mmCIF file of C-alpha atoms in Angstrom:
data_model
loop_
_atom_site.group_PDB
_atom_site.id
_atom_site.type_symbol
_atom_site.label_atom_id
_atom_site.label_comp_id
_atom_site.label_asym_id
_atom_site.label_seq_id
_atom_site.Cartn_x
_atom_site.Cartn_y
_atom_site.Cartn_z
ATOM 1 C CA MET A 1 81.291 85.601 105.814
ATOM 2 C CA ALA A 2 79.996 81.969 105.364
ATOM 3 C CA ILE A 3 83.243 80.831 103.900
ATOM 4 C CA LEU A 4 85.243 82.089 107.070
ATOM 5 C CA LYS A 5 82.799 80.608 109.587
ATOM 6 C CA SER A 6 82.570 77.215 107.805
ATOM 7 C CA SER A 7 86.474 76.924 108.057
ATOM 8 C CA CYS A 8 86.812 77.863 111.637
ATOM 9 C CA ASN A 9 86.201 74.969 113.936
ATOM 10 C CA PHE A 10 87.751 75.563 117.408
ATOM 11 C CA ASP A 11 86.281 72.197 118.739
ATOM 12 C CA THR A 12 89.591 70.427 118.156
ATOM 13 C CA THR A 13 92.949 69.825 119.813
ATOM 14 C CA THR A 14 94.550 68.625 116.623
ATOM 15 C CA ASP A 15 98.052 70.077 116.222
ATOM 16 C CA GLY A 16 98.145 72.730 113.416
ATOM 17 C CA PHE A 17 94.204 72.821 113.019
ATOM 18 C CA VAL A 18 94.436 76.593 112.413
ATOM 19 C CA CYS A 19 96.351 75.806 109.220
ATOM 20 C CA ARG A 20 93.263 74.414 107.754
ATOM 21 C CA PHE A 21 91.225 77.752 108.065
ATOM 22 C CA THR A 22 90.255 79.670 104.890
ATOM 23 C CA GLY A 23 93.140 81.954 103.982
ATOM 24 C CA VAL A 24 95.688 80.611 106.492
ATOM 25 C CA GLU A 25 98.937 79.262 105.067
ATOM 26 C CA CYS A 26 101.455 77.471 107.349
ATOM 27 C CA TRP A 27 104.884 75.989 107.060
ATOM 28 C CA ASN A 28 106.204 73.253 109.280
ATOM 29 C CA PHE A 29 109.396 73.969 111.380
ATOM 30 C CA ASP A 30 110.837 71.530 113.835
ATOM 31 C CA ASP A 31 107.493 69.676 113.951
ATOM 32 C CA GLU A 32 105.541 72.795 114.690
ATOM 33 C CA ASN A 33 103.181 74.543 112.334
ATOM 34 C CA LYS A 34 103.729 78.314 111.844
ATOM 35 C CA VAL A 35 101.396 80.694 110.217
ATOM 36 C CA SER A 36 103.414 82.174 107.305
ATOM 37 C CA ALA A 37 100.534 83.921 105.437
ATOM 38 C CA LEU A 38 97.103 85.300 106.108
ATOM 39 C CA ARG A 39 95.369 85.744 102.796
ATOM 40 C CA LEU A 40 91.991 87.067 103.895
ATOM 41 C CA SER A 41 90.878 89.065 100.709
ATOM 42 C CA SER A 42 87.241 89.558 99.698
ATOM 43 C CA LEU A 43 85.787 87.769 102.901
ATOM 44 C CA GLY A 44 83.463 90.594 103.932
ATOM 45 C CA LEU A 45 85.498 91.332 107.093
ATOM 46 C CA GLU A 46 85.084 94.430 108.885
ATOM 47 C CA GLY A 47 86.097 96.508 111.812
ATOM 48 C CA GLN A 48 89.590 97.907 112.932
ATOM 49 C CA PHE A 49 92.901 96.472 111.907
ATOM 50 C CA PRO A 50 93.091 92.900 113.508
ATOM 51 C CA ARG A 51 94.701 92.651 116.853
ATOM 52 C CA GLY A 52 96.817 89.667 117.904
ATOM 53 C CA LEU A 53 98.892 89.364 114.769
ATOM 54 C CA GLU A 54 101.976 89.644 116.929
ATOM 55 C CA TYR A 55 101.366 86.163 118.034
ATOM 56 C CA CYS A 56 101.949 85.048 114.443
ATOM 57 C CA THR A 57 105.684 85.340 114.692
ATOM 58 C CA SER A 58 106.460 83.770 111.233
ATOM 59 C CA LEU A 59 103.905 85.976 109.384
ATOM 60 C CA ASP A 60 105.498 86.833 105.957
ATOM 61 C CA VAL A 61 102.320 87.867 103.945
ATOM 62 C CA LEU A 62 99.339 89.802 105.113
ATOM 63 C CA ASP A 63 96.485 90.300 102.620
ATOM 64 C CA LEU A 64 93.347 91.991 104.071
ATOM 65 C CA SER A 65 92.255 93.457 100.613
ATOM 66 C CA ASN A 66 88.910 93.995 99.498
ATOM 67 C CA ASN A 67 87.163 93.969 102.826
ATOM 68 C CA ASN A 68 85.512 96.540 104.943
ATOM 69 C CA PHE A 69 88.229 97.399 107.429
ATOM 70 C CA SER A 70 88.173 100.947 108.807
ATOM 71 C CA GLY A 71 90.008 103.182 111.172
ATOM 72 C CA PRO A 72 93.661 103.830 111.416
ATOM 73 C CA ILE A 73 96.508 101.507 110.374
ATOM 74 C CA PRO A 74 98.224 100.955 113.858
ATOM 75 C CA SER A 75 101.268 103.193 114.436
ATOM 76 C CA ASN A 76 102.972 100.144 115.965
ATOM 77 C CA ILE A 77 102.217 97.929 112.985
ATOM 78 C CA THR A 78 105.946 96.958 112.775
ATOM 79 C CA ARG A 79 105.784 95.507 116.192
ATOM 80 C CA GLN A 80 102.622 93.470 115.267
ATOM 81 C CA VAL A 81 103.932 92.120 111.985
ATOM 82 C CA THR A 82 107.676 92.271 112.197
ATOM 83 C CA TYR A 83 108.731 89.978 109.406
ATOM 84 C CA LEU A 84 106.342 90.941 106.588
ATOM 85 C CA THR A 85 107.569 91.065 103.073
ATOM 86 C CA SER A 86 104.153 91.575 101.490
ATOM 87 C CA LEU A 87 101.352 93.948 102.917
ATOM 88 C CA ASP A 88 97.994 94.397 101.109
ATOM 89 C CA LEU A 89 95.480 96.599 102.687
ATOM 90 C CA SER A 90 93.983 97.896 99.444
ATOM 91 C CA TYR A 91 90.232 98.412 98.882
ATOM 92 C CA ASN A 92 89.149 98.963 102.446
ATOM 93 C CA SER A 93 88.362 102.241 104.371
ATOM 94 C CA PHE A 94 91.428 102.643 106.344
ATOM 95 C CA SER A 95 91.978 106.176 107.362
ATOM 96 C CA GLY A 96 94.568 108.462 109.151
ATOM 97 C CA GLU A 97 98.307 108.740 108.196
ATOM 98 C CA ILE A 98 100.543 106.106 106.884
ATOM 99 C CA PRO A 99 102.653 104.828 109.817
ATOM 100 C CA VAL A 100 106.255 105.947 109.594
ATOM 101 C CA GLY A 101 107.321 102.445 110.709
ATOM 102 C CA ILE A 102 106.233 100.886 107.475
ATOM 103 C CA GLY A 103 109.428 102.424 105.976
ATOM 104 C CA ASN A 104 111.596 100.320 108.231
ATOM 105 C CA MET A 105 110.053 96.943 107.209
ATOM 106 C CA ALA A 106 111.609 94.658 104.745
ATOM 107 C CA LEU A 107 108.680 94.797 102.281
ATOM 108 C CA TYR A 108 108.855 93.656 98.654
ATOM 109 C CA ALA A 109 105.276 94.613 98.111
ATOM 110 C CA LEU A 110 102.929 97.257 99.537
ATOM 111 C CA TYR A 111 99.505 97.844 98.425
ATOM 112 C CA ILE A 112 97.292 100.471 100.223
ATOM 113 C CA GLN A 113 95.431 101.893 97.220
ATOM 114 C CA HIS A 114 91.670 102.743 97.489
ATOM 115 C CA ASN A 115 91.445 103.797 101.211
ATOM 116 C CA GLN A 116 90.938 107.050 102.828
ATOM 117 C CA LEU A 117 94.622 107.670 103.956
ATOM 118 C CA SER A 118 95.800 111.086 104.490
ATOM 119 C CA GLY A 119 98.853 113.052 105.055
ATOM 120 C CA GLN A 120 102.310 112.529 103.393
ATOM 121 C CA ILE A 121 103.996 109.344 102.305
ATOM 122 C CA PRO A 122 106.636 109.042 104.992
ATOM 123 C CA ARG A 123 110.210 110.005 103.991
ATOM 124 C CA GLU A 124 111.247 106.695 105.642
ATOM 125 C CA PHE A 125 109.819 104.967 102.486
ATOM 126 C CA ASP A 126 113.142 105.711 100.976
ATOM 127 C CA GLY A 127 114.338 102.879 103.237
ATOM 128 C CA LEU A 128 112.145 100.294 101.596
ATOM 129 C CA LEU A 129 115.135 99.155 99.192
ATOM 130 C CA ARG A 130 113.631 95.744 98.577
ATOM 131 C CA LEU A 131 110.263 97.327 97.427
ATOM 132 C CA THR A 132 109.436 96.042 93.859
ATOM 133 C CA SER A 133 105.550 96.630 93.953
ATOM 134 C CA LEU A 134 103.814 99.754 95.425
ATOM 135 C CA ASN A 135 100.450 101.283 94.914
ATOM 136 C CA VAL A 136 99.128 104.136 97.038
ATOM 137 C CA ALA A 137 96.452 105.426 94.524
ATOM 138 C CA ASP A 138 93.080 106.825 95.334
ATOM 139 C CA ASN A 139 93.694 107.987 98.889
ATOM 140 C CA ARG A 140 93.865 111.522 100.188
ATOM 141 C CA LEU A 141 97.640 111.811 100.302
ATOM 142 C CA SER A 142 99.483 114.993 99.822
ATOM 143 C CA GLY A 143 103.042 116.434 99.678
ATOM 144 C CA LEU A 144 106.095 115.030 97.780
ATOM 145 C CA ILE A 145 106.484 111.560 96.696
ATOM 146 C CA PRO A 146 109.870 110.390 98.123
ATOM 147 C CA LEU A 147 112.535 110.293 95.530
ATOM 148 C CA PHE A 148 113.158 106.491 95.768
ATOM 149 C CA LEU A 149 109.477 105.809 95.032
ATOM 150 C CA SER A 150 109.663 107.737 91.712
ATOM 151 C CA LYS A 151 110.599 104.520 90.018
ATOM 152 C CA PHE A 152 107.017 103.465 90.249
ATOM 153 C CA PRO A 153 104.528 104.472 87.461
ATOM 154 C CA ALA A 154 102.562 107.691 88.066
ATOM 155 C CA SER A 155 99.292 105.647 87.975
ATOM 156 C CA ASN A 156 100.365 104.046 91.222
ATOM 157 C CA PHE A 157 100.035 107.509 92.870
ATOM 158 C CA ALA A 158 96.910 108.698 90.923
ATOM 159 C CA GLY A 159 93.812 109.988 92.708
ATOM 160 C CA ASN A 160 95.722 111.790 95.439
ATOM 161 C CA LYS A 161 94.936 115.524 94.685
ATOM 162 C CA GLY A 162 97.599 116.853 96.866
ATOM 163 C CA LEU A 163 100.437 114.435 95.837
ATOM 164 C CA CYS A 164 103.294 115.681 93.733
ATOM 165 C CA GLY A 165 106.685 114.699 92.537
ATOM 166 C CA PRO A 166 108.814 113.678 89.614
#
């Protein structure tokens, strides 16, 4: 946690100061810095899924992996992080069902392995046509693997006792 605390100095009015925080990546558009990626892996973060991400309107990558987040992934995640292409929530303690709306995102990569997610993989995941990387292993998932996802190795689904498919 010391890494994060040492990078967060809010006693400044410098434009784009947030872009110097640990794990924050920005791009400059029309002389305005926009947060494009939050890479907050292995920082000892804890609590529920972070609030306020909807204000990062240019967010493309969200990596919260290897932390101590718990509770559900918000059902309205698609309104919070509309333009994500990569979502990594792996190695946390997220629980509950996978939000159906994730299937409507333009994701290239989705990593939600090693959590406590339950229920089925939403059928809407067949709509993730750009998806090139997926891992849902070691959760509590059940039911059929959507047909479109059968292109991924069986190891990416392992550790879910009730999950079955081709």
